[in-house]
Amino acid sequence: MTQGLSNEQVARRQKEYGRNAPSPPKSHALQKYFGYFFKGFGPVLLIGAVLVFIAWKPLGQPPSLANLALGIVLVAVFFIQAAFNMFQDWSSSRVMSSIKNMLPEDTMVIRNGKQAFLEAHELVPGDIVCIKAGNKLPADMRFLQVSSDAKFDRSILTGESLPLAATVNSTDDNYLETRCIGLQGTHCVSGSCTGLVVATGDRTVFGRIATLTNEPKSKMTTLEKEVLYFVIIICSIMLAMITVVLIVWGTWLKRVHPDWINVPTLIVDCVSVAVAFIPEGLPIALTAGLTITANLMRKHKVLCKSLKTVETLGSVSVICSDKTGTLTENRMTVTECTIGTHTITIDGAEEELEVSEAPAVAGMVTTGVDQVRTIAGLCNAAEFDATTMDLPIEQRRVFGDATDQAVLRFSERLGSVHHLRQCWQKTYELAFNSKNKFMIRTFSLFKKDCLNATLSEREAEDFKTGDTLLTIKGAPDILINRCSSFVNNAGDVHPFDEDMRRAFENVKDMYSSQGKRCLLLARKVIHQGELRHQSGAGQFEDEIIEQAKSDLTLVGLVAIVDPLRPEIREVVSTLRGAGIRVFMVTGDFALTALAIAQDAGIVSSPAPLVDNVSALPREERGSDDKPSGSRSSILISGPELLSLNEHQWKILTEYEEIVFARTTPEQKLRIVKEFQAIGVVAMTGDGVNDAPSLKAADVGIALGSGSDIAIEAADMVLLESFSSVVEAVQYGRVVFDNLKKVICYLLPAGSFAEFWPVMTNVVFGLPQILSSFLMIIICCFTDCAAATVLSYEKPEADVLLRRPRNVKKDRLVDWQLVIHAYGVLGIIETIASFAMAYWYLEKNGIPFRVLWFSFGDLPGWIDPDFYAAKLNEASSIYFVNLVVMQWFNLLAVRTRRWSIFQHPPAFNKKTQNLYLFPAIAFALCMAILWLYIPQLQSILGTSPVPVEHWFLPFTFGLFILLFDEGRKFLVRRYPNTIIARLAW
């Protein structure tokens, strides 16, 4: 058990058993590929193509090549969209798999007689693995050694809600039922254990289940629901308009103007309406936007486990943050200790110890420092890495949690911990947990070398072989009332009276008010006759716990400093500016938590002005209640939360600054749920006790250095710094912003300006001034590329100065966006394009008055061939006009409030989006391709455009850009006017 496997044994078993990883699940290729083609607007495009092919043959008399070309383009777009969906799926799955690879999956293994951290997939049957609270079991294992409080959460496999205790002895013949077996994937929720790996990979219970089941289907995200809601509205309007076209044709045109629109033309008109209304680029832009943002966040060391997390972040209004390891560095150091009435620094303790070991007094007196040092080294679950013992104490690697590490280094500074542990043999251990808030270790004497350093002179003389030394370390408020005596600075034991109790309480409060964590160290000698059972028996544990409830000897207090992360103050300030309330939720003392919260900027009020539970009335008092604006800061502890009623919770949620102290995991969960009633809640944490609240929060955020169970429960992992949460919130908001920009860009030309040529053709008898083929080109080529690159837009300067999005009120497509897209941009682009096309016909001798309500009945002096040629040219002019104006619209919708000069598309790394220019060039190439290739002109009914009609749209486009610049200026300058309220 102490040696583990050798390198040769490991190599042989890896060859025999393979990697400790499950086989990849079945891909359901048929279902997946079907989705590539038929999700989004694929079905509409395919049905449209089939109908157009029918309009070409057999209904076309004679068959129109333009309809054939239109059908081919629709089929091509259908396959291009499927290919893009395929690429996006591959791209996003690559992002997610790379994220999973970056998550820590290390485990502590004993090999070649040494402890080492290995990746879980390197384990082989026969490995000896050390597990502590918070770890996830990396393989099925047989327990060889367990602490008395070792418990495992098997709910992931069995659904059992209560953790099960681990044992060394078998409790059942069934592999799944016996408690001496730990199953892969289950979490150690308390205690520690050592186990022998018995199964890896697909041979584990978890692996066998994984091969039988598929991955659960992910639910539709909030943003996808919003998009679906928008698409349903658009499709409803589309169907209504198609119905109008069919009714007008069936009840009037077919009877009055039978030669105007035949059945093939009617089919093409209906397909044109469908194509005009549907923003084909939207599904592509949505998926691209989320994947692009997840990639950008990954570069900032923020790992999102799912794309859902990306969009939820933008609406977070409350962040509940754990203290230790999240706001602080989790790099704890003991700074001073108190023995009796004497408080000394660590340097002072070293000096006192040197004096007590001087030849004149050595062996005659034992100091209190010696006893504190001994209890700190014995009652400690941390261990030095044997390979680093030659390094200075501060540089040595330590296995164990941060608190135990700090206390172990303190003890080692004053003397050898290894020697201590050789003198005392451990007989029992109760590991620290967030409920008890203390740990216990009991020992029997093995060598007498350390007896005088451990106990007072009198106790050392009375200590006999067979007696038990009980050591305990934990929270002073829990343990101080269990003490009946204390050790003074000279190392003598004295009764613990009320005056000394108050003195120690004052010292504890002093440490706490300085933001230091305080631990109480105590011991008790239990003589052989006082224990009826031997160590190892279940009753022995009960006796020890009972003995620890009274007559303890308080050896001393130690103060531990955990420095605040240097970036925290700026992070809290930035999040506040973004309208997000940041609360501290910790298990630490109230005064300690408040001091650190004030240092971090979470609480801005001085301590005397911070409210407590008495400021929360149990019922409404009318005018006596504080107005919500005056509710600034409050400090409230876990036990006080238990007594709050519904009205008090309502008032508590209105506070801007809250510190929750001495909270249990259940209370953290309650806090999250109460605040979820009024907004979107993010929870940050890194410990086992944070896992339930991380799971329950809308966005659970774990640190990469945190426990496995916390990372498993979280939606997002910060690999390096807590400051990354600012980037995460920023990009979460940018996703929503950019999607609004995409819709605002697609609707004017790709929907509104394409719809009216069809309606004027059907209702007013005008020629269809934009051909159905060119409509498809705008929707699926020229606009689609530009819409996708809008997903690369950088955050606007005010993105972290706005209030969080209200998910219940702030819709993706609201009435302001519809008014701007249809009522402003759509009308400008439509009128300008109509004007250019009909002006061109007017110049060429085809006046508008003869076309109005003509229904194809033209005067005899207009040559039909000449008319058809000029109509093709007018259609191409309408198309070019839209394409060019959309370039300027693209530059305008890049920002919702800021000027193009404040947020330039180039020459500024913080704002630039250089992908815009290739998108514009692509649109130009598409226009040239379909208009200027002679072989295509006769088939598609397109034509080259006179050069002036390439430059005239620049004037209209510039008008759109300048108009929008003026609107944005007024919105920024006069934020309370009707113009600002109309801003999308």
Short mmCIF file of C-alpha atoms in Angstrom, two decimals, residues 239-255 266 270 759 762-763:
data_model
loop_
_atom_site.label_atom_id
_atom_site.label_comp_id
_atom_site.label_asym_id
_atom_site.label_seq_id
_atom_site.Cartn_x
_atom_site.Cartn_y
_atom_site.Cartn_z
CA LEU A 239 -47.94 32.84 -44.88
CA ALA A 240 -50.42 35.69 -44.49
CA MET A 241 -48.86 37.57 -47.42
CA ILE A 242 -48.79 34.42 -49.58
CA THR A 243 -52.46 33.95 -48.70
CA VAL A 244 -53.15 37.56 -49.77
CA VAL A 245 -51.36 36.93 -53.10
CA LEU A 246 -53.36 33.73 -53.67
CA ILE A 247 -56.67 35.38 -52.76
CA VAL A 248 -56.02 38.42 -55.01
CA TRP A 249 -55.01 36.14 -57.86
CA GLY A 250 -57.90 33.70 -57.42
CA THR A 251 -60.70 36.23 -56.87
CA TRP A 252 -59.62 39.08 -59.14
CA LEU A 253 -56.56 38.71 -61.38
CA LYS A 254 -57.47 35.31 -62.80
CA ARG A 255 -60.87 36.65 -63.78
CA LEU A 266 -47.88 32.58 -59.35
CA CYS A 270 -45.23 32.82 -53.75
CA MET A 759 -46.83 43.00 -53.84
CA VAL A 762 -49.73 41.49 -57.82
CA VAL A 763 -51.87 44.35 -56.47
#
